[in-house]
PDB file of C-alpha atoms in Angstrom:
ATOM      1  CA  UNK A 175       0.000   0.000   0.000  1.00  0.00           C
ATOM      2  CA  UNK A 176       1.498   3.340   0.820  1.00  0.00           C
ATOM      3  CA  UNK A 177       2.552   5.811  -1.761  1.00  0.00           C
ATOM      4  CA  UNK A 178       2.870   3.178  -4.330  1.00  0.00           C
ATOM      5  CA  UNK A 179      -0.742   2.178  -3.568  1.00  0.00           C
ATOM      6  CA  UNK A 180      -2.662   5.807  -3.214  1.00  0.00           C
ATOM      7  CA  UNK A 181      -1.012   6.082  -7.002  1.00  0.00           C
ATOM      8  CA  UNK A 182      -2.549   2.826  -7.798  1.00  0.00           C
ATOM      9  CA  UNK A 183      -5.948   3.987  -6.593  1.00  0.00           C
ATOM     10  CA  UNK A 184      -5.858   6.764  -8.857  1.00  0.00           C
ATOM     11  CA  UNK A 185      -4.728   5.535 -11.830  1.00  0.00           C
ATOM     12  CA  UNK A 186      -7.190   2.502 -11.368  1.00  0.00           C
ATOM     13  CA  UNK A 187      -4.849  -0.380 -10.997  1.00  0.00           C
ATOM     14  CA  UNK A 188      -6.111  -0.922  -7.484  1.00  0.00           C
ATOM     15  CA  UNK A 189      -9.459  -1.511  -6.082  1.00  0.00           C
ATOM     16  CA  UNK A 190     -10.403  -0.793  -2.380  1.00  0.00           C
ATOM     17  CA  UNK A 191     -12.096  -4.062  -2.715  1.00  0.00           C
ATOM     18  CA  UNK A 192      -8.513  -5.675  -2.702  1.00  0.00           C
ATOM     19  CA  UNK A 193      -7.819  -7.835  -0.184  1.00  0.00           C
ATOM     20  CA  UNK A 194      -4.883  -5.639   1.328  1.00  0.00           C
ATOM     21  CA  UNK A 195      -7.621  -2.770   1.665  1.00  0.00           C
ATOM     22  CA  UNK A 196     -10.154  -4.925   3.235  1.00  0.00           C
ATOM     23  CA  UNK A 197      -7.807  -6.129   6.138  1.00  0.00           C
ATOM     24  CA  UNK A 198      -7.785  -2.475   7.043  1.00  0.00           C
ATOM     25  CA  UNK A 199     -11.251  -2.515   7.785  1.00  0.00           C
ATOM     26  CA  UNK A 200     -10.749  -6.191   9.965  1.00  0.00           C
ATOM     27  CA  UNK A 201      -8.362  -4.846  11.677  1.00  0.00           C
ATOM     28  CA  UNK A 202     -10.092  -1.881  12.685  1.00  0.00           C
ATOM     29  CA  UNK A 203     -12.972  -4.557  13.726  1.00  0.00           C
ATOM     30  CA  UNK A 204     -10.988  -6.024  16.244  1.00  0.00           C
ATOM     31  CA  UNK A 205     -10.200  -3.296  18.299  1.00  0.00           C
ATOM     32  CA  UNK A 206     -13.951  -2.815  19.304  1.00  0.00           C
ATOM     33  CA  UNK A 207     -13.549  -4.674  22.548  1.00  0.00           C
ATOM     34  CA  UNK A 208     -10.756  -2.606  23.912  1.00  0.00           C
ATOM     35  CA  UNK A 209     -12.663   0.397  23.044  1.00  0.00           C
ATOM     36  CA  UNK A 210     -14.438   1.959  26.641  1.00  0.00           C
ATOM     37  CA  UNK A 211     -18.301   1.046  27.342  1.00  0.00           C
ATOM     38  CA  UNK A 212     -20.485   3.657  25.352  1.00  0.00           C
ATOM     39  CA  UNK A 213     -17.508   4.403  22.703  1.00  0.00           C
ATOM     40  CA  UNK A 214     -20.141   4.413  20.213  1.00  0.00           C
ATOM     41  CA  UNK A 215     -21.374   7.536  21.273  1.00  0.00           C
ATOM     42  CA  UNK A 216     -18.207   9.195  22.357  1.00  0.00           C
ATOM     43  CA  UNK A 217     -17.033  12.078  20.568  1.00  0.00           C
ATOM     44  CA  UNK A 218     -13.322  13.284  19.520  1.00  0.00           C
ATOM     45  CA  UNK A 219     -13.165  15.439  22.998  1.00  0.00           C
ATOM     46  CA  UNK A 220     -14.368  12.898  25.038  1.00  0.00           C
ATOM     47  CA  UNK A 221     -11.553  10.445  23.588  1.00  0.00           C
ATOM     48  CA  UNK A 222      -9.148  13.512  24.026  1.00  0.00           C
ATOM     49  CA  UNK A 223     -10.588  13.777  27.340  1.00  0.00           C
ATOM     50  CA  UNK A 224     -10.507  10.064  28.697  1.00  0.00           C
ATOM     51  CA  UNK A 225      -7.082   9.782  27.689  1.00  0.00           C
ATOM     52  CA  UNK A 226      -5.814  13.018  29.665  1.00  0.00           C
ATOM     53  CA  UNK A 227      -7.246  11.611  32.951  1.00  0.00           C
ATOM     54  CA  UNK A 228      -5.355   8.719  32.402  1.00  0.00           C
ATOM     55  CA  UNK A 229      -8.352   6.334  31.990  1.00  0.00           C
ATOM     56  CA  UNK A 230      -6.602   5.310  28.219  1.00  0.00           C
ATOM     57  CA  UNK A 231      -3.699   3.509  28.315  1.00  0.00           C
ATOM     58  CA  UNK A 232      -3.226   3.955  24.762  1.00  0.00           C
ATOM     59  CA  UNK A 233      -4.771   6.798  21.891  1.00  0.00           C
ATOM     60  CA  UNK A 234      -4.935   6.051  18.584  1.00  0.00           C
ATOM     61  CA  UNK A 235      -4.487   9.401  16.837  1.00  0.00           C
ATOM     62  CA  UNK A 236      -1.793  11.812  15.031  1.00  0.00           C
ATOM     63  CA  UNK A 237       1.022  14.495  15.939  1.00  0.00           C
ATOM     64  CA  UNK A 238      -1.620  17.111  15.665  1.00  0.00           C
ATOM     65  CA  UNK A 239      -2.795  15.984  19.317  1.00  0.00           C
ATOM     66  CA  UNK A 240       0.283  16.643  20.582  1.00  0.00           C
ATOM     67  CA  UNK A 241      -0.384  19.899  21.930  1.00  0.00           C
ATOM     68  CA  UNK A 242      -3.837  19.074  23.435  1.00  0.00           C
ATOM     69  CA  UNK A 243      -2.026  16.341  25.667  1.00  0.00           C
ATOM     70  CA  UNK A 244       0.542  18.800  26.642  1.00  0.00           C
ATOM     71  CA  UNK A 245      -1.866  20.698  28.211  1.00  0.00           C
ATOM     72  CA  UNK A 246      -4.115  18.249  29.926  1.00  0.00           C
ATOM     73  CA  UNK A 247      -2.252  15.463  30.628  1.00  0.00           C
ATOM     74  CA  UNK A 248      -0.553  15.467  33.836  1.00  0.00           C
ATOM     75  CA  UNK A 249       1.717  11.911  32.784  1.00  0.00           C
ATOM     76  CA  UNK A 250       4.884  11.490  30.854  1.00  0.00           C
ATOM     77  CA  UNK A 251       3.805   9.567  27.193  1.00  0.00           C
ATOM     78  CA  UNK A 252       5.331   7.688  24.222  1.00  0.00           C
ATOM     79  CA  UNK A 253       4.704   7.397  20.879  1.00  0.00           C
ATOM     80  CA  UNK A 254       5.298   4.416  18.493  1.00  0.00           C
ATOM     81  CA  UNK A 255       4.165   3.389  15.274  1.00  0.00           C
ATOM     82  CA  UNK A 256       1.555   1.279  13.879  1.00  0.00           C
ATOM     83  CA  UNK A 257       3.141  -2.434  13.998  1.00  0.00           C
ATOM     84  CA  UNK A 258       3.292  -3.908  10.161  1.00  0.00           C
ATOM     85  CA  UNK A 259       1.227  -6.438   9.315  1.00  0.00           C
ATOM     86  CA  UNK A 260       3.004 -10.356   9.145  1.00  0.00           C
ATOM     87  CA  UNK A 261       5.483 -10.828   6.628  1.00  0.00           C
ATOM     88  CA  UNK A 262       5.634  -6.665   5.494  1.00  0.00           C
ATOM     89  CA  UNK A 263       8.900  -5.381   5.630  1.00  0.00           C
ATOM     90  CA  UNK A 264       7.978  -1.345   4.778  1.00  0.00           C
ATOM     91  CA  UNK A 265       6.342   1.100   7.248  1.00  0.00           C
ATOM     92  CA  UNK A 266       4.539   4.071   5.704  1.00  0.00           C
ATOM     93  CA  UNK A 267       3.780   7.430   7.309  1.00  0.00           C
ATOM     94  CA  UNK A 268       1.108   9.455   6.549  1.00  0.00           C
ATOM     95  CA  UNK A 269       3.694  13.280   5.983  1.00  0.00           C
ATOM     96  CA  UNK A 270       0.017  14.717   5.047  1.00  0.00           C
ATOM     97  CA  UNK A 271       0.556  18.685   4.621  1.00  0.00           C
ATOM     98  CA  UNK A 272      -2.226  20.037   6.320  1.00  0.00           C
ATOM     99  CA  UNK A 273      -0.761  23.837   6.883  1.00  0.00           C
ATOM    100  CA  UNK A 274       0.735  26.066   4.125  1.00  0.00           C
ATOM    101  CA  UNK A 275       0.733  29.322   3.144  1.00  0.00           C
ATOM    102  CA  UNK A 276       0.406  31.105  -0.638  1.00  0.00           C
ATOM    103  CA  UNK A 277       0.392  34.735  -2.111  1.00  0.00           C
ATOM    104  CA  UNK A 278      -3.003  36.195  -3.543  1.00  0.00           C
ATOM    105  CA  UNK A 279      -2.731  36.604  -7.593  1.00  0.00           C
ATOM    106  CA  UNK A 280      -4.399  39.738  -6.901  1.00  0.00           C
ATOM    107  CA  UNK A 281      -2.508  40.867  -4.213  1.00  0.00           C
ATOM    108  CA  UNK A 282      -0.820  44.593  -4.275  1.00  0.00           C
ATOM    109  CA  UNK A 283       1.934  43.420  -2.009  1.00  0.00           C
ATOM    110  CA  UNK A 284       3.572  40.190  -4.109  1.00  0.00           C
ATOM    111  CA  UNK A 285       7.305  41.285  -3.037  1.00  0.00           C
ATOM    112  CA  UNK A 286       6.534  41.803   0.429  1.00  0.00           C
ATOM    113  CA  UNK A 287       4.825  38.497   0.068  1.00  0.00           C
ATOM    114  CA  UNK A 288       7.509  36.582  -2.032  1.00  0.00           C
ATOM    115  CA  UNK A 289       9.962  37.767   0.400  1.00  0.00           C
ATOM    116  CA  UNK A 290       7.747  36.986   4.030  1.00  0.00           C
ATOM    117  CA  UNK A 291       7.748  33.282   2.064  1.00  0.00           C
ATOM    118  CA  UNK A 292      11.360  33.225   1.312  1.00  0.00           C
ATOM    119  CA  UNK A 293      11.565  33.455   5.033  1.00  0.00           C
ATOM    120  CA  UNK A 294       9.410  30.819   5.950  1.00  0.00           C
ATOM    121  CA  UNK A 295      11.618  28.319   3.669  1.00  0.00           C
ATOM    122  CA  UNK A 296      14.292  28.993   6.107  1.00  0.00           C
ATOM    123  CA  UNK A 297      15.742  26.829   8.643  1.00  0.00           C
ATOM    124  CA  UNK A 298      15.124  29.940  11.288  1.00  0.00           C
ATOM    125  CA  UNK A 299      11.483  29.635  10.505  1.00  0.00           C
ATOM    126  CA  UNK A 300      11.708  25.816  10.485  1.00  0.00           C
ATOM    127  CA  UNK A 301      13.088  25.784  14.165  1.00  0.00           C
ATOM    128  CA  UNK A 302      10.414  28.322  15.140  1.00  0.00           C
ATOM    129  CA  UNK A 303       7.589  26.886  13.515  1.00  0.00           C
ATOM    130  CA  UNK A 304       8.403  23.185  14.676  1.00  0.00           C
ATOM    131  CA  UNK A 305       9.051  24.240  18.732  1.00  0.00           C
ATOM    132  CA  UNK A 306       6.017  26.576  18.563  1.00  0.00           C
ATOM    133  CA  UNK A 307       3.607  23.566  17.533  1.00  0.00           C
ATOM    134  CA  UNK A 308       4.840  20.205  18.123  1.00  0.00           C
ATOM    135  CA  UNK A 309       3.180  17.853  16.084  1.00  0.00           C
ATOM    136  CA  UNK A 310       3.157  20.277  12.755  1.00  0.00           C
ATOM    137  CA  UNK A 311       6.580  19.500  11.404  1.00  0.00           C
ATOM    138  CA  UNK A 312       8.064  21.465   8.133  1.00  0.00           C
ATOM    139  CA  UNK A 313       9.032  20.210   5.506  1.00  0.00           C
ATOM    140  CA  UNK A 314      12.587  21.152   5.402  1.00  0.00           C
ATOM    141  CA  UNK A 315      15.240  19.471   4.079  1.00  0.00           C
ATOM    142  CA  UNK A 316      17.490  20.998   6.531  1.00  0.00           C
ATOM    143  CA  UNK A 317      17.739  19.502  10.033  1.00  0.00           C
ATOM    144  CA  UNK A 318      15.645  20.826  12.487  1.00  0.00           C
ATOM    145  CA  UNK A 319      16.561  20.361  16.353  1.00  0.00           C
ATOM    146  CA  UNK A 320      12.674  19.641  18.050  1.00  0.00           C
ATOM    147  CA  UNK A 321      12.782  20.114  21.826  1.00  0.00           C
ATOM    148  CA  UNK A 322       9.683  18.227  23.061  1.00  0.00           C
ATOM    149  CA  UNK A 323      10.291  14.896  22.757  1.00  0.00           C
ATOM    150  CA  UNK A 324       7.026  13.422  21.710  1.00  0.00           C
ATOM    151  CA  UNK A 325       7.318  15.372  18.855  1.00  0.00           C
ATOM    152  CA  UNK A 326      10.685  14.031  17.758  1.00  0.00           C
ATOM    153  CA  UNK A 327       9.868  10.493  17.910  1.00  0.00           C
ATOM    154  CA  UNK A 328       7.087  11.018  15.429  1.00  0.00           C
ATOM    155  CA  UNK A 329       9.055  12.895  12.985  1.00  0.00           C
ATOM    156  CA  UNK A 330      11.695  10.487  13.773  1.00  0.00           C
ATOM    157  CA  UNK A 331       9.948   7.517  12.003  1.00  0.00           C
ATOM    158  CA  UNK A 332      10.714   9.890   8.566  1.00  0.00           C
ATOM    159  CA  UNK A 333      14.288   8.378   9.055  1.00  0.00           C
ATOM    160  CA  UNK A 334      12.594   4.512   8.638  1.00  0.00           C
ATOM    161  CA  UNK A 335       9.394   4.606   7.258  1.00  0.00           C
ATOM    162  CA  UNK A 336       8.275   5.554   3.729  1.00  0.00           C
ATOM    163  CA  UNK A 337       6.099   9.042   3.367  1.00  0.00           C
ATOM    164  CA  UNK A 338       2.748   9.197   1.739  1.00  0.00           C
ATOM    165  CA  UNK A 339      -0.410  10.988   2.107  1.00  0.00           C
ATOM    166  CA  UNK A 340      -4.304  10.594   3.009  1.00  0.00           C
ATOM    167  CA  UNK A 341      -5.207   8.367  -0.353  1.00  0.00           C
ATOM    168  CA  UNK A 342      -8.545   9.771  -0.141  1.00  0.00           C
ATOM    169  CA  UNK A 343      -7.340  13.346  -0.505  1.00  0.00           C
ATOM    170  CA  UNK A 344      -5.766  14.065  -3.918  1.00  0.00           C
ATOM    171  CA  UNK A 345      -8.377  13.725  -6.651  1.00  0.00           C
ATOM    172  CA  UNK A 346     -10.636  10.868  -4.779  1.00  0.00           C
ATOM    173  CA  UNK A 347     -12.556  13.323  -3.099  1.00  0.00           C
ATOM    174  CA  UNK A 348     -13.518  15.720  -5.728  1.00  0.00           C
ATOM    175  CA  UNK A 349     -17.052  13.937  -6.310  1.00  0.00           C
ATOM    176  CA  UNK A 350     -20.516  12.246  -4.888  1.00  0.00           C
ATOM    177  CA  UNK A 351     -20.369  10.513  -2.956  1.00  0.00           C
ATOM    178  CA  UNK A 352     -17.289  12.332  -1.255  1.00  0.00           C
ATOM    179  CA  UNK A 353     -14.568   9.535  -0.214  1.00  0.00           C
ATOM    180  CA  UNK A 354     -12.677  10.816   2.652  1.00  0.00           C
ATOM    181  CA  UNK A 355     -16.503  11.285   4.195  1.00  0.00           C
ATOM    182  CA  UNK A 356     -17.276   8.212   3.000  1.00  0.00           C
ATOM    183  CA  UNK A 357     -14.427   6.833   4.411  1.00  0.00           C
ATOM    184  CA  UNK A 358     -14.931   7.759   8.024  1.00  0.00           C
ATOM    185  CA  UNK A 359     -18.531   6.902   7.986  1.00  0.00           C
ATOM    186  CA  UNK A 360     -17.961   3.479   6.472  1.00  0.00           C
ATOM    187  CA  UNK A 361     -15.146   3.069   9.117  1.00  0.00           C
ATOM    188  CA  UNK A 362     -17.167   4.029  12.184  1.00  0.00           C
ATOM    189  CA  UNK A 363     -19.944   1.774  11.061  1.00  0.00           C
ATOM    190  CA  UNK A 364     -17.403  -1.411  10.978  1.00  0.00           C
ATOM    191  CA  UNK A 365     -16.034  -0.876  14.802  1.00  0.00           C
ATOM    192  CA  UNK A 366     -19.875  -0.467  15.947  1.00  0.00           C
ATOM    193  CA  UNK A 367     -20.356  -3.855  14.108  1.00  0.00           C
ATOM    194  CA  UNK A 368     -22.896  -2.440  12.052  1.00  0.00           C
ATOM    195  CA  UNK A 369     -21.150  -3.158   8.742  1.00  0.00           C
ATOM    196  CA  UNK A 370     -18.374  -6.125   8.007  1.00  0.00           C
ATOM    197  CA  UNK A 371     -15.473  -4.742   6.459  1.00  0.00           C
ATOM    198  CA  UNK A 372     -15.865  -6.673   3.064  1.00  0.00           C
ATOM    199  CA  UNK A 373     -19.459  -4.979   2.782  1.00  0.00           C
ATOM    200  CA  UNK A 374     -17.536  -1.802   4.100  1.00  0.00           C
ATOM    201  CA  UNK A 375     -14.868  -2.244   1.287  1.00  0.00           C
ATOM    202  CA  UNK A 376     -17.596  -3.041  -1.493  1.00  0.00           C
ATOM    203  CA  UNK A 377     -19.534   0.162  -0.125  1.00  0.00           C
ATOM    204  CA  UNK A 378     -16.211   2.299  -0.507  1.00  0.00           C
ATOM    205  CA  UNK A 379     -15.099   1.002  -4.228  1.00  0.00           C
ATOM    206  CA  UNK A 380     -19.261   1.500  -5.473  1.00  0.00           C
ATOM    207  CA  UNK A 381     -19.521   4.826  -4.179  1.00  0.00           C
ATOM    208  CA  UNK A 382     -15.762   5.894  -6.237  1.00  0.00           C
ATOM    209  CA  UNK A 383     -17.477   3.605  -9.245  1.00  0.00           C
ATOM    210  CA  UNK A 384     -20.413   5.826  -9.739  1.00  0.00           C
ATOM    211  CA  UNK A 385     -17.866   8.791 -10.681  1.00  0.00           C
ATOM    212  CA  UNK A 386     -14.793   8.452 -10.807  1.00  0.00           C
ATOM    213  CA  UNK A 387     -12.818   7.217 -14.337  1.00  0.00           C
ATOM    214  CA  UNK A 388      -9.061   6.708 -14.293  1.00  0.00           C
ATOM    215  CA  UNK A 389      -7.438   8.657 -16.904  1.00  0.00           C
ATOM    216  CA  UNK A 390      -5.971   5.775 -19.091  1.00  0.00           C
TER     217      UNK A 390
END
């Protein structure tokens, strides 16, 4: 999967109803009964929440929570990876860029602009920008030296892992039904048992069917 198999998506030589795909969905399925009484009516806060008291011992999430926990939780915490599945030698990493910043075609102020974003591709800004907001990482190529040290073991898996991004964000998404909704809807349904995860992966690859054509 990873990178090679987001690219594979698009260009239609994969199907989500592939068996590697559908294992995502059983795997997901067995974490149910480790999941707290009620967790089908529990909301993203109240998971934030439970966790800070300590009544979690571990939170499935991203770096972007960092912060929250820093601020709630009153215990030291690790990080590690998702463990690979039997007989894969590759771990992936979803590097998805979620913040970045642009100039305005219309804008009266493009040199001021092009030069405030010459200065955000620098490793000054890099330092700043990492140690102000663990868990958001830039994407320089320089070295960047992150003081919390949650943070840097996340980033650190970029050192063993392969990067990729979200498959359902570039160019899946664009139609009806929408797949990244799609996808946490269908996903959702499979922990609460209300869907198996072949019917969730033969729900997924319709709903792409109905509109989406590879470009051959």
């Amino acid at each position: 999967m990873g990178e090679t198999g987001r690219l594979n998506l698009i260009a239609g030589k994969e199907k989500f109803t592939d068996p590697q795909y559908a294992a995502v969905w059983k795997e997901l399925a067995s974490w149910a009964p480790y999941l707290g009484d009620g967790f089908q009516a529990q909301k993203y806060p109240d998971s934030q929440n439970l966790f800070s008291l300590g009544k979690g011992a571990i939170y499935a999430a991203g770096s972007w929570d960092i912060s929250t926990f820093r601020g709630q939780a009153k215990f030291a915490m690790g990080a590690f990876p998702p463990p690979l599945p039997a007989g894969a030698k590759d771990c992936y990493i979803s590097d998805h860029v979620d913040i970045a910043m642009g100039v305005n075609s219309a804008s009266k102020n493009k040199d001021d602009a092009k030069k405030f974003l010459e200065w955000l591709a620098t490793p000054e800004f890099a330092a700043i920008y990492a140690n102000a907001l663990p868990g958001f990482f830039p994407l320089s190529k320089g070295e960047v030296k992150i003081d919390d040290d949650l943070a840097a073991t996340m980033v650190g898996w970029r050192k063993d892992c392969k990067s990729t991004i979200r498959n359902s964000y570039q160019i899946l998404s664009r139609g009806t039904p929408n797949l990244e909704n799609e996808l946490w809807n269908v996903s959702a349904q499979v922990i609460n048992g209300k869907l198996t995860p072949d019917a969730a992966a033969k729900q997924i690859q319709d709903g792409l069917d109905k509109w989406y054509k590879p470009v051959k």
